[in-house]
XYZ file of N, CA and C in Angstrom:
399
model
N -62.096 -0.461 66.375
C -62.637 -0.222 67.677
C -63.972 -0.917 67.865
N -64.590 -1.136 66.761
C -65.888 -1.791 66.865
C -65.736 -3.190 67.410
N -64.614 -3.853 67.098
C -64.426 -5.207 67.598
C -64.101 -5.221 69.075
N -63.503 -4.154 69.601
C -63.172 -4.115 71.018
C -64.406 -3.858 71.873
N -65.475 -3.348 71.276
C -66.673 -3.092 72.059
C -67.339 -4.406 72.494
N -67.067 -5.498 71.784
C -67.648 -6.787 72.147
C -66.846 -7.491 73.220
N -65.658 -6.989 73.526
C -64.828 -7.662 74.502
C -65.014 -7.130 75.905
N -65.871 -6.229 76.094
C -66.073 -5.644 77.407
C -66.835 -6.602 78.312
N -67.685 -6.056 79.133
C -68.449 -6.867 80.064
C -69.577 -7.635 79.398
N -69.893 -7.334 78.180
C -71.011 -7.966 77.486
C -70.478 -8.748 76.297
N -70.723 -10.064 76.257
C -70.263 -10.885 75.154
C -71.445 -11.162 74.240
N -71.546 -10.426 73.173
C -72.620 -10.543 72.184
C -73.995 -10.532 72.845
N -74.180 -9.736 73.804
C -75.487 -9.598 74.434
C -75.782 -10.664 75.462
N -74.780 -11.470 75.873
C -75.037 -12.559 76.818
C -74.390 -12.257 78.155
N -74.667 -11.115 78.687
C -74.088 -10.749 79.976
C -74.861 -11.433 81.083
N -74.163 -12.018 82.003
C -74.683 -12.724 83.183
C -76.205 -12.768 83.264
N -76.790 -13.654 82.602
C -78.230 -13.829 82.715
C -78.506 -15.242 83.206
N -79.674 -15.457 83.748
C -80.057 -16.776 84.243
C -81.162 -17.318 83.342
N -80.990 -18.536 82.949
C -82.027 -19.162 82.139
C -82.971 -19.940 83.041
N -84.014 -20.463 82.479
C -84.982 -21.234 83.252
C -84.387 -22.547 83.742
N -83.403 -23.081 83.060
C -82.826 -24.373 83.406
C -81.735 -24.273 84.458
N -81.486 -23.125 84.992
C -80.484 -22.972 86.025
C -79.094 -22.744 85.478
N -78.959 -22.401 84.220
C -77.661 -22.129 83.630
C -77.399 -20.629 83.678
N -76.153 -20.270 83.896
C -75.797 -18.854 83.836
C -74.485 -18.722 83.073
N -74.286 -17.588 82.446
C -73.054 -17.344 81.695
C -72.270 -16.256 82.393
N -70.989 -16.303 82.232
C -70.155 -15.224 82.754
C -68.947 -15.087 81.859
N -68.414 -13.885 81.851
C -67.267 -13.551 81.020
C -66.005 -14.068 81.705
N -65.092 -14.613 80.914
C -63.827 -15.088 81.460
C -62.772 -14.066 81.113
N -62.317 -13.359 82.096
C -61.232 -12.386 82.044
C -60.871 -11.807 80.702
N -61.767 -11.231 79.953
C -61.458 -10.530 78.730
C -61.317 -11.439 77.522
N -61.417 -12.712 77.639
C -61.308 -13.603 76.479
C -62.662 -13.694 75.792
N -62.664 -14.220 74.585
C -63.918 -14.372 73.849
C -64.572 -15.725 74.161
N -64.511 -16.187 75.368
C -65.090 -17.463 75.769
C -66.174 -17.222 76.797
N -67.094 -18.150 76.838
C -68.165 -18.090 77.826
C -68.066 -19.359 78.667
N -68.167 -19.213 79.954
C -68.222 -20.376 80.827
C -69.671 -20.583 81.243
N -70.086 -21.835 81.243
C -71.428 -22.164 81.722
C -71.303 -22.780 83.094
N -72.172 -22.372 83.965
C -72.180 -22.912 85.313
C -73.586 -23.437 85.570
N -73.669 -24.658 86.086
C -74.970 -25.247 86.390
C -75.299 -24.914 87.829
N -76.419 -24.277 88.012
C -76.839 -23.851 89.339
C -77.472 -25.036 90.068
N -76.901 -25.495 91.170
C -77.447 -26.667 91.861
C -78.787 -26.405 92.527
N -79.198 -25.170 92.644
C -80.476 -24.889 93.288
C -81.657 -25.264 92.395
N -81.449 -25.374 91.105
C -82.550 -25.643 90.189
C -82.685 -27.119 89.875
N -82.348 -27.977 90.747
C -82.575 -29.399 90.558
C -81.287 -30.173 90.496
N -81.351 -31.344 91.020
C -80.199 -32.220 91.009
C -80.295 -33.088 89.760
N -79.444 -32.825 88.798
C -79.523 -33.536 87.521
C -79.229 -35.021 87.670
N -78.353 -35.368 88.619
C -78.056 -36.787 88.829
C -79.298 -37.548 89.282
N -80.071 -36.946 90.150
C -81.306 -37.597 90.602
C -82.294 -37.747 89.453
N -82.362 -36.725 88.613
C -83.269 -36.812 87.472
C -82.811 -37.874 86.486
N -81.502 -37.958 86.273
C -80.971 -38.990 85.363
C -81.245 -40.372 85.931
N -81.057 -40.539 87.236
C -81.344 -41.823 87.876
C -82.824 -42.168 87.744
N -83.677 -41.174 87.946
C -85.113 -41.403 87.787
C -85.469 -41.793 86.369
N -84.848 -41.124 85.409
C -85.103 -41.472 84.004
C -84.613 -42.879 83.688
N -83.470 -43.264 84.250
C -82.964 -44.627 84.035
C -83.928 -45.660 84.601
N -84.485 -45.366 85.775
C -85.456 -46.283 86.363
C -86.687 -46.395 85.478
N -87.144 -45.277 84.945
C -88.313 -45.309 84.059
C -88.013 -46.073 82.781
N -86.793 -45.930 82.252
C -86.412 -46.672 81.046
C -86.389 -48.162 81.349
N -85.869 -48.536 82.527
C -85.856 -49.949 82.912
C -87.272 -50.492 83.042
N -88.160 -49.691 83.635
C -89.550 -50.120 83.756
C -90.193 -50.288 82.387
N -89.930 -49.351 81.492
C -90.480 -49.461 80.138
C -89.915 -50.680 79.415
N -88.619 -50.955 79.624
C -88.013 -52.127 79.010
C -88.665 -53.402 79.542
N -88.917 -53.445 80.858
C -89.574 -54.618 81.442
C -90.989 -54.789 80.892
N -91.704 -53.680 80.754
C -93.056 -53.751 80.188
C -92.994 -54.249 78.741
N -92.037 -53.742 77.976
C -91.895 -54.171 76.578
C -91.563 -55.649 76.502
N -90.711 -56.140 77.402
C -90.377 -57.564 77.404
C -91.585 -58.410 77.779
N -92.378 -57.937 78.730
C -93.591 -58.674 79.094
C -94.592 -58.690 77.940
N -94.711 -57.573 77.250
C -95.605 -57.522 76.086
C -95.114 -58.491 75.012
N -93.813 -58.522 74.801
C -93.249 -59.430 73.797
C -93.512 -60.886 74.167
N -93.308 -61.250 75.434
C -93.536 -62.640 75.837
C -95.017 -62.996 75.737
N -95.895 -62.069 76.092
C -97.335 -62.319 75.971
C -97.738 -62.475 74.503
N -97.169 -61.651 73.639
C -97.471 -61.749 72.208
C -96.999 -63.095 71.654
N -95.813 -63.551 72.083
C -95.328 -64.861 71.636
C -96.246 -65.975 72.123
N -96.672 -65.894 73.392
C -97.569 -66.909 73.941
C -98.883 -66.954 73.166
N -99.460 -65.779 72.912
C -100.735 -65.741 72.191
C -100.568 -66.191 70.747
N -99.424 -65.893 70.133
C -99.161 -66.342 68.772
C -99.078 -67.871 68.725
N -98.388 -68.468 69.704
C -98.319 -69.928 69.772
C -99.701 -70.533 69.987
N -100.492 -69.903 70.847
C -101.842 -70.389 71.116
C -102.703 -70.339 69.852
N -102.590 -69.242 69.104
C -103.357 -69.119 67.857
C -102.910 -70.170 66.847
N -101.611 -70.421 66.769
C -101.120 -71.457 65.857
C -101.674 -72.825 66.238
N -101.738 -73.128 67.531
C -102.311 -74.397 67.976
C -103.791 -74.477 67.626
N -104.509 -73.370 67.811
C -105.930 -73.350 67.448
C -106.123 -73.567 65.955
N -105.250 -72.961 65.145
C -105.354 -73.150 63.705
C -105.116 -74.614 63.326
N -104.136 -75.247 63.968
C -103.873 -76.662 63.674
C -105.060 -77.521 64.086
N -105.662 -77.225 65.240
C -106.835 -77.970 65.689
C -107.992 -77.781 64.719
N -108.184 -76.558 64.252
C -109.255 -76.278 63.296
C -109.026 -77.012 61.980
N -107.795 -77.051 61.510
C -107.481 -77.761 60.262
C -107.779 -79.250 60.417
N -107.399 -79.821 61.576
C -107.678 -81.240 61.820
C -109.177 -81.506 61.895
N -109.915 -80.598 62.547
C -111.368 -80.758 62.647
C -112.022 -80.657 61.270
N -111.557 -79.708 60.452
C -112.105 -79.583 59.096
C -111.832 -80.838 58.286
N -110.640 -81.406 58.427
C -110.317 -82.642 57.697
C -111.211 -83.783 58.161
N -111.469 -83.862 59.480
C -112.353 -84.906 59.998
C -113.770 -84.759 59.475
N -114.296 -83.532 59.461
C -115.651 -83.294 58.944
C -115.712 -83.639 57.460
N -114.684 -83.267 56.723
C -114.658 -83.560 55.290
C -114.661 -85.071 55.044
N -113.866 -85.814 55.817
C -113.843 -87.276 55.669
C -115.190 -87.890 56.024
N -115.825 -87.407 57.088
C -117.136 -87.937 57.471
C -118.190 -87.612 56.422
N -118.112 -86.427 55.826
C -119.067 -86.086 54.754
C -118.878 -87.006 53.554
N -117.620 -87.315 53.225
C -117.372 -88.251 52.120
C -117.956 -89.623 52.413
N -117.746 -90.113 53.632
C -118.297 -91.432 54.008
C -119.811 -91.420 53.951
N -120.426 -90.350 54.469
C -121.883 -90.250 54.459
C -122.414 -90.218 53.024
N -121.788 -89.431 52.163
C -122.217 -89.376 50.761
C -122.044 -90.729 50.086
N -120.925 -91.382 50.372
C -120.679 -92.705 49.774
C -121.731 -93.715 50.226
N -122.086 -93.698 51.508
C -123.101 -94.644 52.002
C -124.474 -94.334 51.417
N -124.793 -93.055 51.243
C -126.084 -92.692 50.634
C -126.131 -93.165 49.189
N -125.031 -92.988 48.467
C -124.994 -93.404 47.066
C -125.101 -94.923 46.967
N -124.422 -95.659 47.861
C -124.455 -97.119 47.799
C -125.836 -97.663 48.140
N -126.524 -97.077 49.106
C -127.831 -97.570 49.497
C -128.942 -96.970 48.640
N -128.622 -96.031 47.815
C -129.613 -95.421 46.941
C -130.499 -94.470 47.711
N -131.702 -94.262 47.196
C -132.642 -93.335 47.838
C -133.592 -94.094 48.749
N -133.137 -95.158 49.316
C -133.938 -95.978 50.222
C -134.298 -95.209 51.495
N -133.477 -94.291 51.894
C -133.744 -93.540 53.117
C -134.967 -92.625 52.977
N -135.254 -92.171 51.763
C -136.427 -91.316 51.539
C -137.694 -92.119 51.799
N -137.696 -93.372 51.351
C -138.860 -94.225 51.576
C -139.045 -94.480 53.081
N -137.961 -94.643 53.807
C -138.070 -94.845 55.258
C -138.664 -93.610 55.940
N -138.291 -92.448 55.512
C -138.816 -91.206 56.095
C -140.311 -91.087 55.808
N -140.724 -91.395 54.589
C -142.146 -91.314 54.226
C -142.947 -92.326 55.036
N -142.454 -93.550 55.191
C -143.163 -94.558 55.987
C -143.267 -94.136 57.454
N -142.220 -93.536 57.995
C -142.259 -93.071 59.373
C -143.299 -91.966 59.538
N -143.380 -91.061 58.599
C -144.367 -89.978 58.656
C -145.781 -90.544 58.590
N -146.012 -91.519 57.717
C -147.345 -92.140 57.626
C -147.698 -92.860 58.920
N -146.739 -93.551 59.505
C -146.967 -94.245 60.762
C -147.349 -93.246 61.857
N -146.621 -92.138 61.954
C -146.946 -91.112 62.959
C -148.338 -90.529 62.706
N -148.688 -90.302 61.455
C -150.005 -89.755 61.132
C -151.113 -90.717 61.580
N -150.964 -92.035 61.310
C -151.987 -92.999 61.712
C -152.070 -93.146 63.223
N -150.947 -93.043 63.927
C -150.981 -93.125 65.390
C -151.733 -91.931 65.951
N -151.483 -90.768 65.452
C -152.194 -89.577 65.922
C -153.675 -89.669 65.569
N -153.987 -90.178 64.384
C -155.370 -90.340 63.965
C -156.114 -91.303 64.907
N -155.514 -92.431 65.206
C -156.164 -93.419 66.092
C -156.315 -92.847 67.512
N -155.291 -92.127 68.002
C -155.409 -91.550 69.339
C -156.509 -90.496 69.377
N -156.647 -89.714 68.356
C -157.697 -88.691 68.307
C -159.075 -89.355 68.223
N -159.188 -90.452 67.486
C -160.456 -91.128 67.305
C -160.908 -91.796 68.605
N -159.996 -92.443 69.334
C -160.371 -93.140 70.559
C -160.511 -92.189 71.744
N -159.914 -91.017 71.692
C -160.040 -90.084 72.819
C -161.390 -89.359 72.792
N -162.122 -89.374 71.697
C -163.431 -88.693 71.606
C -164.506 -89.540 72.278
N -164.366 -90.811 72.383
C -165.416 -91.684 72.924
C -165.460 -91.690 74.381
């Protein structure tokens, strides 16, 4: 008899109640089955699904734009790296040429710098001497 008490109007404590989502349960003519009915007053699920699909499409479009921008910036960075490598090679070659020319001419450039400094000193000395008179 204990098993027949569950077959009455109450199916395991789930007698016609309404949930927050608009679902309700009801007993089907003495069977041990529950039917679910979606209450149309609590929102149109098709409209919500359509709205969610639109949002997914928008997110997909944003993701594709982000991907294309990332590819563009990656290509740009690769081009910058190649330009930098070429510039470094050019500077390295010019430094080699400069070192080679300094070695071939010896330390003659130091003497030129000292003579230029002495010349500037004498010009300033003469200008200072003649400006006092």
